[in-house]
JSON list of C-alpha atoms in Angstrom, two decimals:
[
{"chain": "A", "resi": 1, "resn": "MET", "atom": "CA", "xyz": [-6.62, 46.33, 34.68]},
{"chain": "A", "resi": 2, "resn": "SER", "atom": "CA", "xyz": [-8.67, 44.12, 37.27]},
{"chain": "A", "resi": 3, "resn": "THR", "atom": "CA", "xyz": [-8.07, 44.64, 40.83]},
{"chain": "A", "resi": 4, "resn": "ASP", "atom": "CA", "xyz": [-9.50, 41.47, 42.36]},
{"chain": "A", "resi": 5, "resn": "THR", "atom": "CA", "xyz": [-7.35, 38.64, 42.91]},
{"chain": "A", "resi": 6, "resn": "PRO", "atom": "CA", "xyz": [-8.34, 35.41, 41.01]},
{"chain": "A", "resi": 7, "resn": "SER", "atom": "CA", "xyz": [-7.81, 32.31, 42.54]},
{"chain": "A", "resi": 8, "resn": "LEU", "atom": "CA", "xyz": [-5.08, 31.32, 40.20]},
{"chain": "A", "resi": 9, "resn": "PRO", "atom": "CA", "xyz": [-2.49, 33.47, 38.27]},
{"chain": "A", "resi": 10, "resn": "ARG", "atom": "CA", "xyz": [-2.89, 33.36, 34.47]},
{"chain": "A", "resi": 11, "resn": "HIS", "atom": "CA", "xyz": [0.64, 33.72, 34.10]},
{"chain": "A", "resi": 12, "resn": "VAL", "atom": "CA", "xyz": [3.74, 32.13, 36.27]},
{"chain": "A", "resi": 13, "resn": "ALA", "atom": "CA", "xyz": [7.26, 33.07, 35.94]},
{"chain": "A", "resi": 14, "resn": "ILE", "atom": "CA", "xyz": [9.99, 31.02, 37.54]},
{"chain": "A", "resi": 15, "resn": "ILE", "atom": "CA", "xyz": [13.71, 31.43, 38.29]},
{"chain": "A", "resi": 16, "resn": "MET", "atom": "CA", "xyz": [14.77, 27.82, 38.50]},
{"chain": "A", "resi": 17, "resn": "ASP", "atom": "CA", "xyz": [17.60, 28.22, 41.10]},
{"chain": "A", "resi": 18, "resn": "GLY", "atom": "CA", "xyz": [19.77, 25.71, 42.96]},
{"chain": "A", "resi": 19, "resn": "ASN", "atom": "CA", "xyz": [20.52, 22.84, 40.45]},
{"chain": "A", "resi": 20, "resn": "GLY", "atom": "CA", "xyz": [24.25, 23.11, 41.17]},
{"chain": "A", "resi": 21, "resn": "ARG", "atom": "CA", "xyz": [23.80, 23.22, 44.95]},
{"chain": "A", "resi": 22, "resn": "TRP", "atom": "CA", "xyz": [21.61, 20.27, 44.94]},
{"chain": "A", "resi": 23, "resn": "ALA", "atom": "CA", "xyz": [24.34, 18.39, 43.12]},
{"chain": "A", "resi": 24, "resn": "GLU", "atom": "CA", "xyz": [27.08, 19.28, 45.31]},
{"chain": "A", "resi": 25, "resn": "GLN", "atom": "CA", "xyz": [24.92, 18.38, 48.42]},
{"chain": "A", "resi": 26, "resn": "ARG", "atom": "CA", "xyz": [24.99, 14.91, 46.80]},
{"chain": "A", "resi": 27, "resn": "ARG", "atom": "CA", "xyz": [28.65, 15.17, 46.09]},
{"chain": "A", "resi": 28, "resn": "GLN", "atom": "CA", "xyz": [27.97, 15.14, 42.28]},
{"chain": "A", "resi": 29, "resn": "PRO", "atom": "CA", "xyz": [29.01, 17.27, 39.28]},
{"chain": "A", "resi": 30, "resn": "ARG", "atom": "CA", "xyz": [26.81, 20.39, 38.78]},
{"chain": "A", "resi": 31, "resn": "SER", "atom": "CA", "xyz": [25.68, 18.89, 35.65]},
{"chain": "A", "resi": 32, "resn": "PHE", "atom": "CA", "xyz": [23.66, 15.99, 37.64]},
{"chain": "A", "resi": 33, "resn": "GLY", "atom": "CA", "xyz": [21.81, 18.89, 39.15]},
{"chain": "A", "resi": 34, "resn": "HIS", "atom": "CA", "xyz": [20.93, 20.33, 35.71]},
{"chain": "A", "resi": 35, "resn": "ARG", "atom": "CA", "xyz": [19.93, 17.07, 34.66]},
{"chain": "A", "resi": 36, "resn": "ALA", "atom": "CA", "xyz": [17.62, 16.53, 37.83]},
{"chain": "A", "resi": 37, "resn": "GLY", "atom": "CA", "xyz": [16.17, 20.01, 37.27]},
{"chain": "A", "resi": 38, "resn": "GLN", "atom": "CA", "xyz": [14.89, 18.98, 33.83]},
{"chain": "A", "resi": 39, "resn": "LYS", "atom": "CA", "xyz": [12.76, 16.53, 35.60]},
{"chain": "A", "resi": 40, "resn": "ALA", "atom": "CA", "xyz": [11.14, 19.58, 37.86]},
{"chain": "A", "resi": 41, "resn": "VAL", "atom": "CA", "xyz": [10.58, 21.33, 34.62]},
{"chain": "A", "resi": 42, "resn": "ARG", "atom": "CA", "xyz": [8.62, 18.65, 33.20]},
{"chain": "A", "resi": 43, "resn": "GLN", "atom": "CA", "xyz": [6.52, 18.45, 36.53]},
{"chain": "A", "resi": 44, "resn": "ALA", "atom": "CA", "xyz": [5.95, 22.17, 36.50]},
{"chain": "A", "resi": 45, "resn": "ILE", "atom": "CA", "xyz": [4.61, 22.16, 33.00]},
{"chain": "A", "resi": 46, "resn": "GLU", "atom": "CA", "xyz": [2.32, 19.11, 33.77]},
{"chain": "A", "resi": 47, "resn": "HIS", "atom": "CA", "xyz": [0.89, 20.67, 36.90]},
{"chain": "A", "resi": 48, "resn": "CYS", "atom": "CA", "xyz": [0.37, 24.03, 35.38]},
{"chain": "A", "resi": 49, "resn": "MET", "atom": "CA", "xyz": [-1.83, 22.37, 32.70]},
{"chain": "A", "resi": 50, "resn": "ARG", "atom": "CA", "xyz": [-3.48, 20.50, 35.37]},
{"chain": "A", "resi": 51, "resn": "ARG", "atom": "CA", "xyz": [-4.51, 23.36, 37.26]},
{"chain": "A", "resi": 52, "resn": "GLY", "atom": "CA", "xyz": [-5.34, 25.44, 34.32]},
{"chain": "A", "resi": 53, "resn": "ILE", "atom": "CA", "xyz": [-2.88, 28.08, 34.25]},
{"chain": "A", "resi": 54, "resn": "GLY", "atom": "CA", "xyz": [-2.40, 29.75, 30.74]},
{"chain": "A", "resi": 55, "resn": "ALA", "atom": "CA", "xyz": [1.22, 30.73, 30.61]},
{"chain": "A", "resi": 56, "resn": "LEU", "atom": "CA", "xyz": [4.66, 29.65, 32.29]},
{"chain": "A", "resi": 57, "resn": "THR", "atom": "CA", "xyz": [7.93, 31.28, 31.85]},
{"chain": "A", "resi": 58, "resn": "LEU", "atom": "CA", "xyz": [11.09, 29.67, 32.75]},
{"chain": "A", "resi": 59, "resn": "PHE", "atom": "CA", "xyz": [14.43, 31.33, 33.35]},
{"chain": "A", "resi": 60, "resn": "ALA", "atom": "CA", "xyz": [16.72, 28.48, 32.03]},
{"chain": "A", "resi": 61, "resn": "PHE", "atom": "CA", "xyz": [19.83, 30.46, 31.03]},
{"chain": "A", "resi": 62, "resn": "SER", "atom": "CA", "xyz": [20.56, 34.29, 31.83]},
{"chain": "A", "resi": 63, "resn": "SER", "atom": "CA", "xyz": [22.92, 36.63, 29.70]},
{"chain": "A", "resi": 64, "resn": "GLU", "atom": "CA", "xyz": [25.07, 36.61, 32.96]},
{"chain": "A", "resi": 65, "resn": "ASN", "atom": "CA", "xyz": [25.41, 32.64, 33.06]},
{"chain": "A", "resi": 66, "resn": "TRP", "atom": "CA", "xyz": [28.02, 32.72, 30.27]},
{"chain": "A", "resi": 67, "resn": "ARG", "atom": "CA", "xyz": [30.44, 33.77, 33.06]},
{"chain": "A", "resi": 68, "resn": "ARG", "atom": "CA", "xyz": [30.07, 30.29, 34.43]},
{"chain": "A", "resi": 69, "resn": "PRO", "atom": "CA", "xyz": [32.79, 27.74, 34.02]},
{"chain": "A", "resi": 70, "resn": "GLU", "atom": "CA", "xyz": [33.29, 26.69, 30.43]},
{"chain": "A", "resi": 71, "resn": "THR", "atom": "CA", "xyz": [32.52, 23.00, 31.16]},
{"chain": "A", "resi": 72, "resn": "GLU", "atom": "CA", "xyz": [29.21, 23.88, 33.05]},
{"chain": "A", "resi": 73, "resn": "VAL", "atom": "CA", "xyz": [27.95, 26.14, 29.89]},
{"chain": "A", "resi": 74, "resn": "SER", "atom": "CA", "xyz": [29.02, 23.38, 27.62]},
{"chain": "A", "resi": 75, "resn": "ALA", "atom": "CA", "xyz": [27.13, 20.74, 29.61]},
{"chain": "A", "resi": 76, "resn": "LEU", "atom": "CA", "xyz": [24.15, 22.94, 29.77]},
{"chain": "A", "resi": 77, "resn": "MET", "atom": "CA", "xyz": [24.15, 23.52, 25.85]},
{"chain": "A", "resi": 78, "resn": "THR", "atom": "CA", "xyz": [24.27, 19.65, 25.45]},
{"chain": "A", "resi": 79, "resn": "LEU", "atom": "CA", "xyz": [21.45, 19.10, 27.78]},
{"chain": "A", "resi": 80, "resn": "PHE", "atom": "CA", "xyz": [19.52, 21.70, 26.31]},
{"chain": "A", "resi": 81, "resn": "LEU", "atom": "CA", "xyz": [19.91, 20.08, 22.94]},
{"chain": "A", "resi": 82, "resn": "LYS", "atom": "CA", "xyz": [19.01, 16.65, 24.04]},
{"chain": "A", "resi": 83, "resn": "ALA", "atom": "CA", "xyz": [15.98, 18.18, 26.16]},
{"chain": "A", "resi": 84, "resn": "LEU", "atom": "CA", "xyz": [14.55, 19.63, 22.69]},
{"chain": "A", "resi": 85, "resn": "ASP", "atom": "CA", "xyz": [15.02, 16.52, 20.91]},
{"chain": "A", "resi": 86, "resn": "LYS", "atom": "CA", "xyz": [13.42, 14.50, 23.52]},
{"chain": "A", "resi": 87, "resn": "GLU", "atom": "CA", "xyz": [10.43, 16.63, 24.87]},
{"chain": "A", "resi": 88, "resn": "VAL", "atom": "CA", "xyz": [9.00, 18.54, 21.82]},
{"chain": "A", "resi": 89, "resn": "ASP", "atom": "CA", "xyz": [6.99, 15.60, 20.81]},
{"chain": "A", "resi": 90, "resn": "GLN", "atom": "CA", "xyz": [5.30, 15.22, 23.95]},
{"chain": "A", "resi": 91, "resn": "LEU", "atom": "CA", "xyz": [4.78, 18.86, 24.53]},
{"chain": "A", "resi": 92, "resn": "HIS", "atom": "CA", "xyz": [3.35, 19.16, 20.95]},
{"chain": "A", "resi": 93, "resn": "ALA", "atom": "CA", "xyz": [1.07, 16.15, 21.85]},
{"chain": "A", "resi": 94, "resn": "ASN", "atom": "CA", "xyz": [-0.38, 17.85, 25.00]},
{"chain": "A", "resi": 95, "resn": "GLY", "atom": "CA", "xyz": [-0.88, 21.02, 23.32]},
{"chain": "A", "resi": 96, "resn": "VAL", "atom": "CA", "xyz": [1.96, 23.04, 24.67]},
{"chain": "A", "resi": 97, "resn": "CYS", "atom": "CA", "xyz": [3.10, 26.33, 22.56]},
{"chain": "A", "resi": 98, "resn": "LEU", "atom": "CA", "xyz": [6.85, 26.47, 23.05]},
{"chain": "A", "resi": 99, "resn": "ARG", "atom": "CA", "xyz": [8.96, 29.55, 22.35]},
{"chain": "A", "resi": 100, "resn": "PHE", "atom": "CA", "xyz": [12.08, 30.91, 23.45]},
{"chain": "A", "resi": 101, "resn": "ILE", "atom": "CA", "xyz": [12.97, 34.78, 24.48]},
{"chain": "A", "resi": 102, "resn": "GLY", "atom": "CA", "xyz": [16.23, 36.18, 24.82]},
{"chain": "A", "resi": 103, "resn": "ASP", "atom": "CA", "xyz": [19.18, 37.02, 22.29]},
{"chain": "A", "resi": 104, "resn": "LEU", "atom": "CA", "xyz": [19.37, 33.92, 20.47]},
{"chain": "A", "resi": 105, "resn": "SER", "atom": "CA", "xyz": [22.23, 34.83, 18.09]},
{"chain": "A", "resi": 106, "resn": "ARG", "atom": "CA", "xyz": [24.94, 33.74, 20.43]},
{"chain": "A", "resi": 107, "resn": "PHE", "atom": "CA", "xyz": [23.98, 30.16, 20.30]},
{"chain": "A", "resi": 108, "resn": "ASP", "atom": "CA", "xyz": [25.54, 27.76, 17.85]},
{"chain": "A", "resi": 109, "resn": "ALA", "atom": "CA", "xyz": [23.43, 27.47, 14.48]},
{"chain": "A", "resi": 110, "resn": "PRO", "atom": "CA", "xyz": [22.34, 23.83, 15.30]},
{"chain": "A", "resi": 111, "resn": "LEU", "atom": "CA", "xyz": [20.81, 24.94, 18.59]},
{"chain": "A", "resi": 112, "resn": "ARG", "atom": "CA", "xyz": [19.21, 27.81, 16.90]},
{"chain": "A", "resi": 113, "resn": "LYS", "atom": "CA", "xyz": [17.65, 25.76, 14.39]},
{"chain": "A", "resi": 114, "resn": "ARG", "atom": "CA", "xyz": [16.08, 23.26, 16.93]},
{"chain": "A", "resi": 115, "resn": "MET", "atom": "CA", "xyz": [14.65, 26.04, 18.89]},
{"chain": "A", "resi": 116, "resn": "HIS", "atom": "CA", "xyz": [13.22, 27.62, 15.51]},
{"chain": "A", "resi": 117, "resn": "ALA", "atom": "CA", "xyz": [11.79, 24.43, 14.85]},
{"chain": "A", "resi": 118, "resn": "ALA", "atom": "CA", "xyz": [10.01, 23.73, 18.05]},
{"chain": "A", "resi": 119, "resn": "ARG", "atom": "CA", "xyz": [8.56, 26.95, 17.98]},
{"chain": "A", "resi": 120, "resn": "GLU", "atom": "CA", "xyz": [7.05, 26.62, 14.57]},
{"chain": "A", "resi": 121, "resn": "ARG", "atom": "CA", "xyz": [5.86, 23.02, 15.33]},
{"chain": "A", "resi": 122, "resn": "THR", "atom": "CA", "xyz": [4.03, 24.07, 18.41]},
{"chain": "A", "resi": 123, "resn": "ALA", "atom": "CA", "xyz": [2.95, 27.56, 17.34]},
{"chain": "A", "resi": 124, "resn": "GLY", "atom": "CA", "xyz": [-0.84, 26.81, 16.96]},
{"chain": "A", "resi": 125, "resn": "ASN", "atom": "CA", "xyz": [-1.09, 24.99, 20.54]},
{"chain": "A", "resi": 126, "resn": "THR", "atom": "CA", "xyz": [-3.06, 26.52, 23.12]},
{"chain": "A", "resi": 127, "resn": "ALA", "atom": "CA", "xyz": [-3.36, 24.40, 26.32]},
{"chain": "A", "resi": 128, "resn": "LEU", "atom": "CA", "xyz": [-0.42, 25.96, 27.90]},
{"chain": "A", "resi": 129, "resn": "HIS", "atom": "CA", "xyz": [2.29, 28.79, 26.56]},
{"chain": "A", "resi": 130, "resn": "VAL", "atom": "CA", "xyz": [5.60, 28.04, 27.96]},
{"chain": "A", "resi": 131, "resn": "ASN", "atom": "CA", "xyz": [8.33, 30.35, 27.54]},
{"chain": "A", "resi": 132, "resn": "VAL", "atom": "CA", "xyz": [11.82, 29.57, 28.05]},
{"chain": "A", "resi": 133, "resn": "ALA", "atom": "CA", "xyz": [14.27, 32.48, 28.66]},
{"chain": "A", "resi": 134, "resn": "VAL", "atom": "CA", "xyz": [17.71, 31.76, 27.36]},
{"chain": "A", "resi": 135, "resn": "ASN", "atom": "CA", "xyz": [20.64, 34.29, 26.99]},
{"chain": "A", "resi": 136, "resn": "TYR", "atom": "CA", "xyz": [17.81, 36.32, 28.43]},
{"chain": "A", "resi": 137, "resn": "GLY", "atom": "CA", "xyz": [18.40, 39.64, 30.59]},
{"chain": "A", "resi": 138, "resn": "GLY", "atom": "CA", "xyz": [15.73, 42.24, 31.52]},
{"chain": "A", "resi": 139, "resn": "HIS", "atom": "CA", "xyz": [18.07, 45.04, 30.71]},
{"chain": "A", "resi": 140, "resn": "TRP", "atom": "CA", "xyz": [18.49, 43.85, 27.17]},
{"chain": "A", "resi": 141, "resn": "ASP", "atom": "CA", "xyz": [14.74, 43.19, 26.84]},
{"chain": "A", "resi": 142, "resn": "ILE", "atom": "CA", "xyz": [14.04, 46.87, 27.60]},
{"chain": "A", "resi": 143, "resn": "ALA", "atom": "CA", "xyz": [17.10, 48.07, 25.46]},
{"chain": "A", "resi": 144, "resn": "GLN", "atom": "CA", "xyz": [15.89, 46.08, 22.30]},
{"chain": "A", "resi": 145, "resn": "ALA", "atom": "CA", "xyz": [12.44, 47.49, 22.75]},
{"chain": "A", "resi": 146, "resn": "ALA", "atom": "CA", "xyz": [13.77, 50.88, 23.02]},
{"chain": "A", "resi": 147, "resn": "ARG", "atom": "CA", "xyz": [16.09, 50.35, 19.93]},
{"chain": "A", "resi": 148, "resn": "SER", "atom": "CA", "xyz": [13.20, 49.03, 18.03]},
{"chain": "A", "resi": 149, "resn": "LEU", "atom": "CA", "xyz": [11.02, 52.34, 18.72]},
{"chain": "A", "resi": 150, "resn": "ALA", "atom": "CA", "xyz": [14.39, 54.42, 17.99]},
{"chain": "A", "resi": 151, "resn": "GLU", "atom": "CA", "xyz": [14.56, 52.97, 14.52]},
{"chain": "A", "resi": 152, "resn": "ALA", "atom": "CA", "xyz": [10.86, 53.49, 13.71]},
{"chain": "A", "resi": 153, "resn": "ALA", "atom": "CA", "xyz": [11.32, 57.06, 14.70]},
{"chain": "A", "resi": 154, "resn": "ALA", "atom": "CA", "xyz": [14.40, 57.52, 12.54]},
{"chain": "A", "resi": 155, "resn": "ARG", "atom": "CA", "xyz": [12.14, 56.16, 9.70]},
{"chain": "A", "resi": 156, "resn": "GLY", "atom": "CA", "xyz": [9.70, 58.58, 10.39]},
{"chain": "A", "resi": 157, "resn": "ASP", "atom": "CA", "xyz": [7.34, 55.95, 11.06]},
{"chain": "A", "resi": 158, "resn": "LEU", "atom": "CA", "xyz": [6.34, 57.49, 14.65]},
{"chain": "A", "resi": 159, "resn": "ASP", "atom": "CA", "xyz": [6.74, 60.75, 16.39]},
{"chain": "A", "resi": 160, "resn": "PRO", "atom": "CA", "xyz": [9.29, 60.31, 19.17]},
{"chain": "A", "resi": 161, "resn": "ALA", "atom": "CA", "xyz": [7.24, 62.57, 21.33]},
{"chain": "A", "resi": 162, "resn": "GLY", "atom": "CA", "xyz": [4.26, 60.15, 21.26]},
{"chain": "A", "resi": 163, "resn": "ILE", "atom": "CA", "xyz": [6.34, 57.16, 22.78]},
{"chain": "A", "resi": 164, "resn": "ASP", "atom": "CA", "xyz": [5.00, 56.28, 26.24]},
{"chain": "A", "resi": 165, "resn": "ALA", "atom": "CA", "xyz": [4.96, 53.31, 28.49]},
{"chain": "A", "resi": 166, "resn": "GLU", "atom": "CA", "xyz": [2.25, 51.47, 26.89]},
{"chain": "A", "resi": 167, "resn": "MET", "atom": "CA", "xyz": [4.14, 51.74, 23.49]},
{"chain": "A", "resi": 168, "resn": "LEU", "atom": "CA", "xyz": [7.25, 50.72, 24.89]},
{"chain": "A", "resi": 169, "resn": "GLY", "atom": "CA", "xyz": [5.61, 47.47, 26.51]},
{"chain": "A", "resi": 170, "resn": "ALA", "atom": "CA", "xyz": [4.31, 46.48, 23.35]},
{"chain": "A", "resi": 171, "resn": "HIS", "atom": "CA", "xyz": [7.83, 45.93, 22.16]},
{"chain": "A", "resi": 172, "resn": "VAL", "atom": "CA", "xyz": [9.27, 43.95, 24.80]},
{"chain": "A", "resi": 173, "resn": "CYS", "atom": "CA", "xyz": [9.11, 40.09, 25.13]},
{"chain": "A", "resi": 174, "resn": "LEU", "atom": "CA", "xyz": [5.99, 38.39, 25.85]},
{"chain": "A", "resi": 175, "resn": "ALA", "atom": "CA", "xyz": [3.89, 41.53, 24.89]},
{"chain": "A", "resi": 176, "resn": "ASP", "atom": "CA", "xyz": [1.24, 39.37, 23.46]},
{"chain": "A", "resi": 177, "resn": "LEU", "atom": "CA", "xyz": [0.60, 37.66, 26.96]},
{"chain": "A", "resi": 178, "resn": "PRO", "atom": "CA", "xyz": [-0.60, 38.82, 30.05]},
{"chain": "A", "resi": 179, "resn": "ALA", "atom": "CA", "xyz": [2.06, 39.90, 32.49]},
{"chain": "A", "resi": 180, "resn": "PRO", "atom": "CA", "xyz": [3.12, 37.47, 35.15]},
{"chain": "A", "resi": 181, "resn": "ASP", "atom": "CA", "xyz": [0.73, 37.35, 38.06]},
{"chain": "A", "resi": 182, "resn": "LEU", "atom": "CA", "xyz": [3.04, 35.12, 40.25]},
{"chain": "A", "resi": 183, "resn": "PHE", "atom": "CA", "xyz": [6.71, 34.89, 40.22]},
{"chain": "A", "resi": 184, "resn": "ILE", "atom": "CA", "xyz": [8.50, 32.18, 42.09]},
{"chain": "A", "resi": 185, "resn": "ARG", "atom": "CA", "xyz": [12.08, 32.06, 42.84]},
{"chain": "A", "resi": 186, "resn": "THR", "atom": "CA", "xyz": [13.72, 28.79, 44.25]},
{"chain": "A", "resi": 187, "resn": "GLY", "atom": "CA", "xyz": [16.90, 28.09, 46.04]},
{"chain": "A", "resi": 188, "resn": "GLY", "atom": "CA", "xyz": [16.65, 30.74, 48.79]},
{"chain": "A", "resi": 189, "resn": "GLU", "atom": "CA", "xyz": [17.89, 33.88, 47.27]},
{"chain": "A", "resi": 190, "resn": "HIS", "atom": "CA", "xyz": [15.66, 36.92, 47.25]},
{"chain": "A", "resi": 191, "resn": "ARG", "atom": "CA", "xyz": [16.17, 38.82, 44.15]},
{"chain": "A", "resi": 192, "resn": "ILE", "atom": "CA", "xyz": [14.69, 38.68, 40.50]},
{"chain": "A", "resi": 193, "resn": "SER", "atom": "CA", "xyz": [18.31, 38.86, 39.06]},
{"chain": "A", "resi": 194, "resn": "ASN", "atom": "CA", "xyz": [17.53, 40.89, 35.58]},
{"chain": "A", "resi": 195, "resn": "PHE", "atom": "CA", "xyz": [14.55, 38.55, 34.89]},
{"chain": "A", "resi": 196, "resn": "LEU", "atom": "CA", "xyz": [11.73, 40.25, 33.14]},
{"chain": "A", "resi": 197, "resn": "LEU", "atom": "CA", "xyz": [12.13, 43.59, 34.68]},
{"chain": "A", "resi": 198, "resn": "TRP", "atom": "CA", "xyz": [9.50, 45.34, 32.65]},
{"chain": "A", "resi": 199, "resn": "GLN", "atom": "CA", "xyz": [6.85, 42.54, 32.98]},
{"chain": "A", "resi": 200, "resn": "LEU", "atom": "CA", "xyz": [7.18, 41.78, 36.81]},
{"chain": "A", "resi": 201, "resn": "ALA", "atom": "CA", "xyz": [6.16, 45.54, 37.85]},
{"chain": "A", "resi": 202, "resn": "TYR", "atom": "CA", "xyz": [2.80, 44.33, 39.63]},
{"chain": "A", "resi": 203, "resn": "THR", "atom": "CA", "xyz": [3.60, 40.66, 40.05]},
{"chain": "A", "resi": 204, "resn": "GLU", "atom": "CA", "xyz": [3.22, 38.90, 43.42]},
{"chain": "A", "resi": 205, "resn": "LEU", "atom": "CA", "xyz": [6.65, 37.56, 44.57]},
{"chain": "A", "resi": 206, "resn": "VAL", "atom": "CA", "xyz": [7.16, 34.21, 46.25]},
{"chain": "A", "resi": 207, "resn": "PHE", "atom": "CA", "xyz": [10.64, 33.13, 47.43]},
{"chain": "A", "resi": 208, "resn": "THR", "atom": "CA", "xyz": [11.34, 29.50, 48.51]},
{"chain": "A", "resi": 209, "resn": "ASP", "atom": "CA", "xyz": [14.25, 27.78, 49.92]},
{"chain": "A", "resi": 210, "resn": "THR", "atom": "CA", "xyz": [13.58, 24.73, 48.13]},
{"chain": "A", "resi": 211, "resn": "LEU", "atom": "CA", "xyz": [16.30, 23.99, 45.69]},
{"chain": "A", "resi": 212, "resn": "TRP", "atom": "CA", "xyz": [14.71, 23.64, 42.06]},
{"chain": "A", "resi": 213, "resn": "PRO", "atom": "CA", "xyz": [15.26, 19.72, 41.59]},
{"chain": "A", "resi": 214, "resn": "ASP", "atom": "CA", "xyz": [13.11, 19.38, 44.75]},
{"chain": "A", "resi": 215, "resn": "PHE", "atom": "CA", "xyz": [10.44, 21.74, 43.55]},
{"chain": "A", "resi": 216, "resn": "ASP", "atom": "CA", "xyz": [7.43, 19.53, 42.79]},
{"chain": "A", "resi": 217, "resn": "ALA", "atom": "CA", "xyz": [3.69, 19.91, 42.38]},
{"chain": "A", "resi": 218, "resn": "ASP", "atom": "CA", "xyz": [3.15, 20.33, 45.94]},
{"chain": "A", "resi": 219, "resn": "CYS", "atom": "CA", "xyz": [5.58, 23.28, 46.40]},
{"chain": "A", "resi": 220, "resn": "LEU", "atom": "CA", "xyz": [3.83, 25.01, 43.16]},
{"chain": "A", "resi": 221, "resn": "ASP", "atom": "CA", "xyz": [0.37, 24.35, 44.90]},
{"chain": "A", "resi": 222, "resn": "ALA", "atom": "CA", "xyz": [1.96, 25.99, 48.12]},
{"chain": "A", "resi": 223, "resn": "ALA", "atom": "CA", "xyz": [2.85, 29.12, 45.90]},
{"chain": "A", "resi": 224, "resn": "LEU", "atom": "CA", "xyz": [-0.56, 29.11, 44.21]},
{"chain": "A", "resi": 225, "resn": "ASP", "atom": "CA", "xyz": [-2.42, 28.94, 47.62]},
{"chain": "A", "resi": 226, "resn": "ASP", "atom": "CA", "xyz": [-0.03, 31.98, 48.83]},
{"chain": "A", "resi": 227, "resn": "PHE", "atom": "CA", "xyz": [-1.07, 34.03, 45.69]},
{"chain": "A", "resi": 228, "resn": "ALA", "atom": "CA", "xyz": [-4.77, 33.34, 45.97]},
{"chain": "A", "resi": 229, "resn": "GLY", "atom": "CA", "xyz": [-4.59, 34.84, 49.43]},
{"chain": "A", "resi": 230, "resn": "ARG", "atom": "CA", "xyz": [-3.09, 38.14, 48.51]},
{"chain": "A", "resi": 231, "resn": "GLN", "atom": "CA", "xyz": [-4.88, 41.24, 47.67]},
{"chain": "A", "resi": 232, "resn": "ARG", "atom": "CA", "xyz": [-3.71, 42.85, 44.54]},
{"chain": "A", "resi": 233, "resn": "ARG", "atom": "CA", "xyz": [-4.38, 46.59, 44.78]},
{"chain": "A", "resi": 234, "resn": "PHE", "atom": "CA", "xyz": [-2.64, 48.05, 42.08]},
{"chain": "A", "resi": 235, "resn": "GLY", "atom": "CA", "xyz": [-2.56, 51.56, 43.70]},
{"chain": "A", "resi": 236, "resn": "ARG", "atom": "CA", "xyz": [-5.66, 51.46, 45.08]},
{"chain": "A", "resi": 237, "resn": "THR", "atom": "CA", "xyz": [-6.63, 51.11, 48.99]},
{"chain": "A", "resi": 238, "resn": "GLY", "atom": "CA", "xyz": [-7.66, 47.85, 50.36]},
{"chain": "A", "resi": 239, "resn": "SER", "atom": "CA", "xyz": [-11.09, 49.10, 51.01]},
{"chain": "A", "resi": 240, "resn": "GLN", "atom": "CA", "xyz": [-11.53, 50.33, 47.40]},
{"chain": "A", "resi": 241, "resn": "VAL", "atom": "CA", "xyz": [-10.58, 46.87, 46.33]},
{"chain": "A", "resi": 242, "resn": "ALA", "atom": "CA", "xyz": [-12.93, 45.15, 48.53]},
{"chain": "A", "resi": 243, "resn": "GLU", "atom": "CA", "xyz": [-15.71, 47.59, 47.42]},
{"chain": "A", "resi": 244, "resn": "SER", "atom": "CA", "xyz": [-14.98, 46.75, 43.74]},
{"chain": "A", "resi": 245, "resn": "THR", "atom": "CA", "xyz": [-15.28, 43.10, 44.34]},
{"chain": "A", "resi": 246, "resn": "ALA", "atom": "CA", "xyz": [-18.19, 42.99, 46.82]},
{"chain": "A", "resi": 247, "resn": "PRO", "atom": "CA", "xyz": [-21.22, 41.06, 45.28]},
{"chain": "A", "resi": 248, "resn": "GLN", "atom": "CA", "xyz": [-23.89, 43.43, 43.93]},
{"chain": "A", "resi": 249, "resn": "PRO", "atom": "CA", "xyz": [-27.18, 43.56, 45.43]}
]
């Protein structure tokens, strides 16, 4: 694991918070804010591509969001369907690899079919990996990884004594990508809300009061500049990191 901080993160993870409050400030229904948030998603994807970032993971719908009013959940699902139908062609044309992480079994069959089709269509693209977390929770992610290993042990395919953090990490979502270097949460809250609990172990965290529909390219650049100014030590001292990254004579 490298201890020097590159100028740009390889992988950015974002909790897109504040759509509902943005709408309420304008005396509009919360669904109005979610539609505005969709434009911010498009901007974030486009700007990550311009800046050369390799992966972007967006928390779109948590496993806890089912507790929201039924009308809002229904509006979100409708918006999600329309967004898939509208955006996938452009994402594919721009070389974006799109996939969805989370327990997809709770979604209706038509939505699952569209998500699967979008993933299959864009699977070979490499310009930017966009991961959309839907019905996702960090506890669920770790539990499903542990269950997978337990099932393998029960079959006799592995010795339980050999299970370690590296093996478990290979079974959580996004194991094929670098862990997020930068986490951003909009909307003024200062918590990670059960998002990528395993993957965020050494991630740099940025919190902003900006509501998600107002989070534009300048806001993303500000977070990237903040990241670039940090020293990532991974347990080492600052002087050790400085020595390891100093130019060699």
